[in-house]
XYZ file of C-alpha atoms in Angstrom:
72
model
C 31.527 7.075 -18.371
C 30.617 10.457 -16.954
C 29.232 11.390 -13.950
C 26.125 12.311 -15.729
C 25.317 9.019 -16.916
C 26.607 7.189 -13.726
C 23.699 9.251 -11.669
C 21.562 8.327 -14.307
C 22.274 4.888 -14.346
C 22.158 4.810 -10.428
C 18.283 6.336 -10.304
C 17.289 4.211 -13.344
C 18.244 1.059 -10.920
C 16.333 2.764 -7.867
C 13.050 3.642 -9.230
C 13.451 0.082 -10.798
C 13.596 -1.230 -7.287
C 10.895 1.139 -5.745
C 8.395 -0.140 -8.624
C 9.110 -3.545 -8.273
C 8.595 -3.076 -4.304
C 5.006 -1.174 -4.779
C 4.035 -4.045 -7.281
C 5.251 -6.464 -4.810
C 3.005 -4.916 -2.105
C -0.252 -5.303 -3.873
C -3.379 -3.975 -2.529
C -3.011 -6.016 0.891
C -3.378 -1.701 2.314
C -6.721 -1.391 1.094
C -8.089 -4.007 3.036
C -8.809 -1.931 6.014
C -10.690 0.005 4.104
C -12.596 -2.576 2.198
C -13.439 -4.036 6.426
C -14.238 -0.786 7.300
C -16.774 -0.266 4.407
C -18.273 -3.558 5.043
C -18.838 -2.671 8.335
C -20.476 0.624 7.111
C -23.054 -1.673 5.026
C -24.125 -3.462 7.391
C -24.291 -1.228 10.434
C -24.925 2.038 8.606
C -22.019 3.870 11.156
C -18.255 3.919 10.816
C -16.234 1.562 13.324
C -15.077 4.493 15.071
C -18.603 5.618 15.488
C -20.818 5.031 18.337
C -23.786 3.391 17.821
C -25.881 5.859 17.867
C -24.648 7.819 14.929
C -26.199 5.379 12.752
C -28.955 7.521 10.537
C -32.034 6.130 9.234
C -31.332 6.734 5.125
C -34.626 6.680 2.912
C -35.209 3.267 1.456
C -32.957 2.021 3.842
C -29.275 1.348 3.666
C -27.251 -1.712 4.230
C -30.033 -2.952 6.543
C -29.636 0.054 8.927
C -33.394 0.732 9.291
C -33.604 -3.568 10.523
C -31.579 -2.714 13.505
C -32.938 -3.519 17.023
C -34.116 -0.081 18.506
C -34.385 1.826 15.172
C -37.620 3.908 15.061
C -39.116 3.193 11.530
């Protein structure tokens, strides 16, 4: 066997391995973002917004414009 086909082999095993670990992993790291867009529906602001930077969309949004406070 050469040395060729040893490195070969070698990365054919690793990206093996780094598949197998991203499949293993799932989507548990979009669930932040799935939260954080939840959050966005029903308070028409970001989490890391303050409250006030919640803007009154046409038609309403999420239930933004139903907020106490909100001008209509």
């Amino acid at each position: 066997m050469d040395v060729f086909s040893l490195v070969v082999l070698v990365l054919s095993f690793a990206s093996i391995a780094v598949l197998g670990y991203v499949q293993f992993r799932g989507p548990g790291g979009h669930q932040d973002e799935d939260d954080q867009r939840a959050f966005f529906d029903e308070h028409g602001r970001w989490p890391d917004e303050p409250e006030d930077a919640a803007v009154r969309r046409p038609g309403g949004y999420g239930g933004v414009d139903d907020l106490p406070g909100r001008d209509r």
